[in-house]
Coordinates of C-alpha atoms in Angstrom, one line a residue:
M1 CA 0.0 0.3 0.3
K2 CA 1.6 3.2 -1.3
V3 CA 0.3 6.3 0.7
L4 CA 0.6 10.0 -0.8
G5 CA 0.2 13.1 1.6
I6 CA -0.6 16.5 -0.1
D7 CA -1.0 20.0 1.1
L8 CA -3.3 21.3 -1.0
A9 CA -3.2 25.2 -2.6
G10 CA -6.3 26.9 -3.7
S11 CA -4.8 28.1 -6.9
E12 CA -1.8 26.5 -9.2
R13 CA 0.1 29.8 -8.7
R14 CA 0.8 28.6 -5.2
N15 CA 3.0 25.8 -3.9
S16 CA 0.6 22.2 -3.0
G17 CA 3.2 20.6 -0.6
V18 CA 3.7 16.5 -1.3
A19 CA 4.9 13.9 1.0
Y20 CA 5.4 10.1 0.5
L21 CA 7.9 7.5 2.4
E22 CA 9.3 5.0 -0.4
D23 CA 11.9 2.2 0.8
G24 CA 11.3 3.6 4.4
K25 CA 12.7 7.0 3.3
L26 CA 10.7 10.2 3.5
T27 CA 10.2 12.3 0.4
C28 CA 8.8 15.8 0.4
F29 CA 8.8 18.7 -2.4
V30 CA 5.9 21.2 -3.7
L31 CA 4.3 21.0 -7.1
H32 CA 1.9 23.9 -8.8
K33 CA -0.4 22.4 -11.5
D34 CA -3.3 19.7 -11.8
E35 CA -1.3 17.5 -13.5
E36 CA 2.1 17.6 -11.8
I37 CA -0.1 15.8 -8.9
L38 CA -2.4 13.9 -10.4
E39 CA 0.5 12.4 -12.7
L40 CA 1.8 11.8 -9.3
S41 CA -0.6 10.2 -7.4
K42 CA -0.8 7.3 -10.2
G43 CA 1.8 5.7 -8.3
F44 CA 0.1 5.7 -5.2
S45 CA -3.0 3.6 -3.1
H46 CA -4.4 5.6 -0.9
I47 CA -4.1 9.5 -1.2
F48 CA -4.8 11.8 2.0
I49 CA -5.4 15.9 1.0
D50 CA -5.5 18.7 3.1
A51 CA -8.5 20.0 1.3
P52 CA -12.4 20.2 2.0
L53 CA -13.7 17.4 -0.8
S54 CA -17.0 17.7 -0.1
L55 CA -19.9 20.3 0.2
P56 CA -22.5 20.9 3.2
K57 CA -25.8 19.1 2.8
G58 CA -28.3 21.3 1.3
R59 CA -25.2 23.4 -1.0
A60 CA -25.4 22.4 -4.7
N61 CA -22.7 24.3 -5.1
L62 CA -20.1 27.2 -3.5
Q63 CA -21.8 30.2 -6.3
E64 CA -25.1 30.6 -4.3
R65 CA -25.8 30.7 -0.8
G66 CA -26.3 27.8 1.6
P67 CA -25.1 26.0 4.5
H68 CA -21.6 26.7 5.5
F69 CA -20.5 23.5 7.8
R70 CA -20.3 19.9 7.1
A71 CA -21.1 17.6 10.0
C72 CA -17.5 16.6 10.2
D73 CA -16.9 20.5 10.5
L74 CA -18.8 20.4 13.3
M75 CA -17.4 17.7 15.2
L76 CA -14.3 18.9 14.6
R77 CA -16.0 22.0 16.1
E78 CA -16.9 19.9 18.9
R79 CA -13.1 19.2 19.4
G80 CA -11.8 22.3 19.9
I81 CA -9.9 22.5 16.6
K82 CA -10.6 25.3 14.7
F83 CA -10.8 25.9 11.0
F84 CA -12.0 27.6 8.1
P85 CA -15.7 27.3 6.5
V86 CA -16.0 25.7 3.0
S87 CA -17.8 28.7 1.7
L88 CA -15.5 31.4 3.5
G89 CA -13.7 33.7 0.3
P90 CA -10.5 31.3 -0.2
M91 CA -11.5 28.4 0.8
R92 CA -14.3 28.2 -1.9
L93 CA -11.5 27.8 -4.5
L94 CA -9.2 25.5 -2.5
T95 CA -12.7 23.1 -1.8
E96 CA -13.3 23.7 -5.8
R97 CA -10.3 21.9 -6.6
G98 CA -10.0 19.8 -4.0
I99 CA -12.8 18.2 -5.3
R100 CA -11.6 18.4 -9.0
L101 CA -8.8 16.2 -8.4
K102 CA -10.8 13.8 -5.7
T103 CA -13.3 12.9 -8.8
V104 CA -10.0 12.2 -11.3
M105 CA -8.3 9.9 -8.2
E106 CA -11.2 8.2 -7.0
G107 CA -12.0 7.4 -11.1
W108 CA -8.8 5.8 -11.5
G109 CA -9.0 3.6 -8.4
K110 CA -7.3 5.3 -5.7
V111 CA -8.6 6.1 -2.2
V112 CA -8.9 9.4 -1.6
Y113 CA -9.6 11.2 2.2
E114 CA -9.8 14.3 3.2
V115 CA -7.2 15.3 6.3
F116 CA -6.4 18.3 8.4
P117 CA -2.5 19.0 9.2
G118 CA -3.4 21.8 11.9
A119 CA -6.0 18.8 13.8
F120 CA -3.2 16.6 13.5
Y121 CA -0.6 20.2 14.9
D122 CA -3.2 20.3 17.9
V123 CA -4.0 16.6 19.0
M124 CA 0.0 15.9 18.8
G125 CA 0.1 19.6 21.1
V126 CA 2.5 21.0 18.8
G127 CA 1.5 24.6 17.5
R128 CA 0.6 25.3 14.2
K129 CA 2.8 27.6 13.4
D130 CA 5.7 26.5 15.8
K131 CA 7.7 24.9 12.3
K132 CA 11.0 24.0 15.1
A133 CA 8.0 21.9 17.1
I134 CA 6.5 20.2 14.1
L135 CA 9.8 19.3 12.8
E136 CA 11.0 18.1 16.4
L137 CA 7.4 15.8 16.8
Y138 CA 9.0 14.9 12.9
R139 CA 12.1 13.5 14.0
R140 CA 10.5 11.6 17.5
L141 CA 8.3 9.9 15.3
G142 CA 11.4 8.1 13.8
F143 CA 11.6 10.2 10.5
N144 CA 15.4 11.5 9.4
L145 CA 14.7 14.8 7.8
E146 CA 17.2 15.7 5.6
D147 CA 19.1 18.8 6.7
R148 CA 17.6 21.6 4.6
E149 CA 15.0 24.2 5.4
Y150 CA 11.6 23.2 4.7
T151 CA 8.3 24.8 3.0
K152 CA 5.3 25.3 5.4
D153 CA 3.9 23.0 2.4
E154 CA 5.9 20.4 3.1
I155 CA 5.6 19.9 6.2
D156 CA 1.7 20.0 6.0
A157 CA 1.8 17.5 3.6
I158 CA 4.3 15.3 6.0
A159 CA 1.3 15.8 8.5
C160 CA -1.4 14.4 6.0
L161 CA 1.2 11.4 5.4
L162 CA 1.6 11.1 8.7
T163 CA -2.5 11.5 9.1
G164 CA -2.8 9.3 6.5
I165 CA -0.8 6.0 8.0
M166 CA -1.8 7.2 11.5
F167 CA -5.6 5.9 9.9
L168 CA -4.3 2.9 8.3
E169 CA -2.9 1.4 11.3
G170 CA -6.1 2.4 13.4
R171 CA -4.2 5.1 15.3
A172 CA -7.0 8.0 13.9
E173 CA -10.5 8.2 13.8
L174 CA -13.1 9.0 10.4
L175 CA -15.2 11.7 11.4
E176 CA -17.7 11.2 9.7
G177 CA -21.3 12.9 8.4
E178 CA -23.7 12.1 5.5
D179 CA -22.2 15.4 3.6
G180 CA -18.7 14.1 4.0
A181 CA -15.4 12.9 6.3
I182 CA -12.6 14.0 8.0
I183 CA -9.3 12.0 9.1
I184 CA -7.8 13.3 12.2
P185 CA -5.5 11.2 14.6
K186 CA -6.8 9.8 17.9
A187 CA -5.6 11.6 20.8
I188 CA -2.6 10.1 22.4

């Protein structure tokens, strides 16, 4: 089983981080274009994406008014995890892009899940913007990181990958409602 973590940007002009393990070695970098992301995804069976991958029940699209929250969003809120609703300004582009890429990937037989690095950091007890603490957490979890500067997109892609691995190992939970689902690590 090959697992890919993607920290998706709302636009092809911005960095999207990707991360995966190959022969036990962590690889991460940034991509921009949908075609690049889709081409890379062909080599993976399970893909964990940081982007909303569904719309709230009762909402046909993001152009018309409608509900702002999905059931899984409300479950995050109940756990005290802060997030942006899918209908908020820049989140609209990210949601549309995420749903579009998920549709293509699932058409190829890939298993695609929504994850959220912010929830990963919250559950793991590190500050969402504390790059040093996050990288130290990754090292404690057994990752040999290269001696280089990592972008926030790459760091978040690693969180997506780790959430996916934890889920497949039974150490993360699926917050699921009738209008979507998101995976977060179980409290440690």
